[in-house]
């Protein structure tokens, strides 16, 4: 399985046309590319009138086969920003097997100065060539860029599409895209009145669209092109619209991420936090490290953490807060251990990250990057770095002030659903908030409700130590990780650690101890210069401790909350070998309507919670998931019920 993406190889023909040698076809005509795209896709999907007819709260979704240079998106975004009603939302879904690299796209976009503003917004978020799903934000418009083979990715999409741009290379040049499966999935995702347009007039395309349920017409093509196809979906499939409000319990990084993603979609969100401020508990450390947790073999876990890292760094850049994010890079040392070095080599091979985002380095290279002498090489993440966790939570909650209401000092003790509405109550039985959708992001208290007590939550105490900067440590330029982590100083202090103490029972707090400081110093002394600790004693150190939560497979718990008793009944066949997990459709499994779980991030919440929040928001609002089906299944809360049944096999 190839996990790497091959970027587009471009060339310019003698007449100036942008050309793809791989497909022996052109992207567009430089002198009239804008006019051609506007004519074929915007005009023949009647977008101007349809955008004008939207109201606040409406969502319009477009799917495009072939992102290419991004021209169609630029034109659509420009039209949307000029014509759409305030409060309406555009979701643009596009597929690309060989993405155009940022440097090439910059050069191409320079041909269209009239669209410089939308081009700049796209280029600022342009994702690295990482296989999978990437969500980019443009205010009331969102772009989900799906990098990979459309024949693999389109079947995983679950949403409703209002307009289709069929803009891949010509059927004769790229037959793999124009197979019957494309039209079958278009039928699955379309609603009555969905439109389609394409530059081609090929008979096979016309017949495929007709078989899928589109009324298809041949019309005049652009310029010298004689014909093109347009169509309208005829089958009686109504469009559904998600409305209402949401409650998020917990204002740590998990809850703040869910609130941010929901608010970005125009939803009104009430966030309930039992502490007096956001970003408390495990999200309250002075410094957090943002880098991907990779696996030594291709896996759903590796895929999730890779995309979580990409997603989080895009959000951090978008928030534009210098105090929030420090792109210091991260060095993960192998300690000179041959087995560890071999494991790291497997991680490089199995990850979808390109070389510019991850590469192995030897001891000399690591020393040069870090600015201090190191005893071994390892892996280098140039795009990783430091985040201020509490400020991150606050920034997410304040990004959409009209949409998010934070209620601190509000301890949720009970939840119940009546007449399609969730009610959250305090210890006195008073209602704290009511909404159609409820997200539990309560950290160690995630199992504190009868609906969630099936989760095998584990509790881990962790302590960090505050080490004063000295002349030797001041030279450090990158975060160093091995058994623990040691970042560059922030305002004269290295916030470093952390201990890992398994707890036998649920706990809300964890004490700072001299023993914990001693453990941290011993751990750090194993891979850092001794000069860093001159004069430092455990007795003199300050620190902070908290509780991390995790589950046995060390992946988070993200998604709809299953009705555990019903799952045990419906899938009892797993215990007797009469049923396999592959036969279970998680989309049809019994869940508590409107209830979602987001937690158990262990020590990787700063990196992974924002993508988890995006998943929750996509499920609530009917948007495509920003992860693969395998990833969604791997982190689904119901996986533990299925595993318990399998363990009981007779």
Coordinates of N, CA and C in Angstrom, one line a residue, residues 508-615:
X508 N -9.7 13.2 40.2 CA -9.8 14.5 39.5 C -8.5 15.4 39.6
X509 N -7.7 15.1 40.6 CA -6.5 15.9 40.8 C -5.3 14.9 41.1
X510 N -4.1 15.5 41.0 CA -2.9 14.7 41.2 C -1.9 15.7 41.9
X511 N -1.2 15.2 42.9 CA -0.3 16.2 43.7 C 1.0 16.4 43.0
X512 N 1.6 17.5 43.2 CA 3.0 17.8 42.8 C 3.9 17.3 43.9
X513 N 4.9 16.5 43.6 CA 5.7 15.9 44.7 C 7.2 16.1 44.4
X514 N 8.0 16.1 45.4 CA 9.5 16.1 45.2 C 9.9 14.8 44.5
X515 N 9.2 13.7 44.7 CA 9.5 12.5 44.0 C 9.3 12.6 42.5
X516 N 8.2 13.3 42.2 CA 8.0 13.5 40.8 C 9.0 14.4 40.1
X517 N 9.5 15.4 40.8 CA 10.6 16.2 40.2 C 11.9 15.4 40.0
X518 N 12.1 14.5 41.0 CA 13.3 13.7 40.9 C 13.2 12.7 39.7
X519 N 12.1 12.2 39.5 CA 11.9 11.3 38.3 C 12.1 12.1 37.0
X520 N 11.6 13.3 37.0 CA 11.8 14.1 35.7 C 13.3 14.4 35.5
X521 N 14.0 14.8 36.6 CA 15.4 15.1 36.4 C 16.2 13.9 36.0
X522 N 15.9 12.7 36.5 CA 16.6 11.5 36.2 C 16.3 11.1 34.7
X523 N 15.1 11.3 34.3 CA 14.7 11.0 32.9 C 15.4 11.9 31.9
X524 N 15.4 13.2 32.2 CA 16.0 14.2 31.3 C 17.5 14.1 31.3
X525 N 18.1 13.7 32.4 CA 19.5 13.5 32.4 C 20.0 12.4 31.5
X526 N 19.1 11.5 31.1 CA 19.5 10.5 30.2 C 19.7 10.9 28.7
X527 N 19.3 12.1 28.4 CA 19.5 12.5 27.0 C 19.9 14.0 26.8
X528 N 20.1 14.7 27.9 CA 20.4 16.1 27.8 C 21.8 16.4 28.5
X529 N 22.5 17.4 28.1 CA 23.8 17.8 28.7 C 23.6 18.0 30.2
X530 N 24.6 17.6 31.0 CA 24.5 17.7 32.4 C 24.5 19.2 32.8
X531 N 25.1 20.0 32.0 CA 25.2 21.5 32.3 C 23.8 22.1 32.4
X532 N 22.8 21.5 31.8 CA 21.4 22.0 31.9 C 20.9 22.0 33.3
X533 N 21.5 21.1 34.2 CA 20.9 20.9 35.5 C 21.8 21.4 36.6
X534 N 22.8 22.2 36.2 CA 23.8 22.7 37.2 C 23.0 23.5 38.4
X535 N 23.3 23.0 39.6 CA 22.7 23.6 40.7 C 21.2 23.4 41.0
X536 N 20.6 22.5 40.1 CA 19.2 22.2 40.3 C 18.9 21.1 41.2
X537 N 18.1 21.2 42.2 CA 17.7 20.2 43.1 C 16.2 20.0 43.1
X538 N 15.7 18.8 43.3 CA 14.3 18.6 43.3 C 13.5 19.4 44.3
X539 N 14.2 19.6 45.4 CA 13.5 20.4 46.5 C 13.2 21.8 46.1
X540 N 14.0 22.4 45.2 CA 13.8 23.8 44.8 C 12.8 24.0 43.7
X541 N 12.4 22.9 43.0 CA 11.6 23.1 41.8 C 10.1 23.3 42.1
X542 N 9.5 24.0 41.2 CA 8.1 24.1 41.2 C 7.5 23.2 40.0
X543 N 6.2 23.0 40.0 CA 5.7 22.2 38.9 C 4.2 22.2 38.9
X544 N 3.7 21.3 38.1 CA 2.2 21.2 37.9 C 1.9 19.8 37.6
X545 N 0.8 19.3 38.2 CA 0.4 17.9 38.0 C -1.1 17.9 37.6
X546 N -1.5 16.8 36.8 CA -2.8 16.7 36.4 C -3.1 15.2 36.1
X547 N -4.4 15.0 35.6 CA -4.8 13.6 35.3 C -5.1 13.6 33.8
X548 N -4.4 12.6 33.2 CA -4.7 12.3 31.8 C -5.6 11.1 31.7
X549 N -6.5 11.0 30.8 CA -7.4 9.9 30.6 C -7.0 9.2 29.3
X550 N -7.1 7.9 29.3 CA -6.9 7.1 28.0 C -7.8 5.9 28.1
X551 N -7.7 5.0 27.1 CA -8.4 3.8 27.0 C -7.3 2.7 26.6
X552 N -7.7 1.4 26.7 CA -6.7 0.4 26.5 C -5.9 0.4 25.1
X553 N -6.5 0.9 24.0 CA -5.8 0.9 22.8 C -5.1 2.2 22.5
X554 N -5.2 3.1 23.5 CA -4.4 4.4 23.4 C -4.9 5.3 22.2
X555 N -6.0 5.1 21.7 CA -6.6 6.0 20.8 C -7.8 6.8 21.5
X556 N -8.1 8.0 21.0 CA -9.2 8.7 21.7 C -10.6 8.1 21.4
X557 N -11.6 8.6 22.1 CA -12.9 8.2 22.0 C -13.7 9.3 21.3
X558 N -14.1 9.2 20.1 CA -14.7 10.3 19.3 C -15.9 9.8 18.5
X559 N -17.0 10.4 18.7 CA -18.2 10.0 17.8 C -19.5 9.9 18.6
X560 N -20.5 9.4 17.9 CA -21.8 9.2 18.5 C -21.8 8.2 19.7
X561 N -22.5 8.5 20.7 CA -22.6 7.6 21.9 C -23.5 6.4 21.6
X562 N -23.0 5.2 21.7 CA -23.9 4.0 21.4 C -24.8 3.8 22.6
X563 N -25.9 3.1 22.3 CA -26.8 2.6 23.4 C -26.2 1.2 23.7
X564 N -25.4 1.2 24.8 CA -24.6 0.0 25.1 C -25.5 -1.3 25.2
X565 N -26.6 -1.2 25.9 CA -27.5 -2.4 26.1 C -28.0 -2.9 24.8
X566 N -28.3 -2.0 23.9 CA -28.9 -2.4 22.6 C -27.8 -3.0 21.7
X567 N -26.6 -2.5 21.8 CA -25.5 -3.1 21.1 C -25.2 -4.5 21.5
X568 N -25.2 -4.7 22.8 CA -25.0 -6.1 23.4 C -26.0 -7.1 22.9
X569 N -27.2 -6.6 22.7 CA -28.3 -7.5 22.2 C -28.2 -7.7 20.7
X570 N -28.0 -6.5 19.9 CA -28.0 -6.6 18.5 C -26.8 -7.4 17.9
X571 N -25.6 -7.3 18.6 CA -24.4 -7.9 18.1 C -23.9 -9.0 18.9
X572 N -24.8 -9.7 19.6 CA -24.5 -10.8 20.4 C -23.9 -11.9 19.6
X573 N -24.2 -12.0 18.3 CA -23.6 -13.0 17.4 C -22.1 -13.0 17.4
X574 N -21.5 -11.8 17.8 CA -20.0 -11.8 17.8 C -19.4 -12.8 18.8
X575 N -20.2 -13.0 19.9 CA -19.7 -14.0 20.9 C -19.8 -15.4 20.5
X576 N -20.6 -15.7 19.4 CA -20.8 -17.1 19.0 C -20.2 -17.4 17.6
X577 N -19.5 -16.4 17.1 CA -18.9 -16.6 15.7 C -19.9 -16.5 14.6
X578 N -21.1 -16.0 15.0 CA -22.2 -15.9 13.9 C -22.2 -14.5 13.2
X579 N -21.3 -13.6 13.7 CA -21.2 -12.3 13.1 C -19.8 -11.8 13.2
X580 N -19.4 -11.0 12.2 CA -18.1 -10.4 12.3 C -18.2 -8.9 12.3
X581 N -17.2 -8.2 12.8 CA -17.2 -6.7 12.8 C -17.4 -6.1 11.4
X582 N -16.9 -6.7 10.4 CA -17.1 -6.2 9.1 C -18.5 -6.2 8.6
X583 N -19.3 -7.0 9.2 CA -20.8 -7.1 8.9 C -21.6 -6.0 9.6
X584 N -21.0 -5.3 10.5 CA -21.7 -4.3 11.3 C -21.6 -2.9 10.6
X585 N -22.7 -2.3 10.3 CA -22.7 -0.9 9.8 C -22.8 0.0 10.9
X586 N -21.7 0.7 11.3 CA -21.8 1.6 12.4 C -22.7 2.8 12.2
X587 N -23.0 3.1 11.0 CA -23.9 4.2 10.7 C -25.4 3.9 11.0
X588 N -25.6 2.6 11.1 CA -27.0 2.1 11.4 C -27.1 1.6 12.8
X589 N -26.1 1.6 13.6 CA -26.1 1.1 14.9 C -26.9 2.0 15.8
X590 N -27.5 1.5 16.9 CA -28.3 2.3 17.8 C -27.5 3.2 18.6
X591 N -27.8 4.5 18.6 CA -27.0 5.5 19.3 C -28.0 6.4 20.1
X592 N -27.5 7.1 21.1 CA -28.3 8.1 21.8 C -28.4 9.3 20.9
X593 N -29.6 9.6 20.4 CA -29.8 10.7 19.4 C -29.2 12.0 20.0
X594 N -28.3 12.6 19.2 CA -27.8 13.9 19.5 C -26.7 13.9 20.6
X595 N -26.2 12.7 21.0 CA -25.2 12.7 22.1 C -23.9 12.2 21.5
X596 N -22.8 13.0 21.8 CA -21.5 12.7 21.2 C -20.4 12.7 22.3
X597 N -19.4 11.9 22.1 CA -18.3 11.8 23.0 C -17.0 12.3 22.4
X598 N -16.2 13.0 23.2 CA -14.9 13.4 22.7 C -13.9 13.5 23.9
X599 N -13.0 12.4 24.0 CA -12.1 12.4 25.1 C -11.1 11.3 25.0
X600 N -10.4 11.0 26.1 CA -9.4 9.9 26.2 C -8.2 10.2 25.3
X601 N -7.7 11.4 25.3 CA -6.6 11.8 24.4 C -5.2 11.4 25.0
X602 N -5.2 11.0 26.2 CA -3.9 10.7 26.8 C -3.0 12.0 26.8
X603 N -1.8 11.8 26.4 CA -0.8 13.0 26.4 C -0.8 13.7 25.1
X604 N -1.7 13.4 24.2 CA -1.7 14.0 22.8 C -2.9 14.8 22.5
X605 N -3.5 15.4 23.5 CA -4.7 16.2 23.3 C -4.5 17.5 22.5
X606 N -3.4 18.1 22.8 CA -3.1 19.4 22.1 C -3.0 19.2 20.6
X607 N -2.5 18.1 20.2 CA -2.4 17.8 18.7 C -3.6 17.2 18.1
X608 N -4.3 16.3 18.9 CA -5.4 15.5 18.2 C -6.8 16.0 18.5
X609 N -7.0 16.8 19.6 CA -8.4 17.2 19.9 C -9.0 18.1 18.8
X610 N -8.3 19.0 18.2 CA -8.9 19.9 17.2 C -9.5 19.0 16.0
X611 N -8.8 18.0 15.6 CA -9.4 17.2 14.5 C -10.6 16.4 15.0
X612 N -10.6 15.9 16.3 CA -11.7 15.2 16.9 C -12.9 16.2 16.9
X613 N -12.7 17.4 17.3 CA -13.8 18.4 17.3 C -14.4 18.6 15.9
X614 N -13.5 18.6 14.9 CA -14.0 18.7 13.5 C -14.8 17.5 13.1
X615 N -14.5 16.3 13.6 CA -15.3 15.1 13.3 C -16.6 15.3 13.9

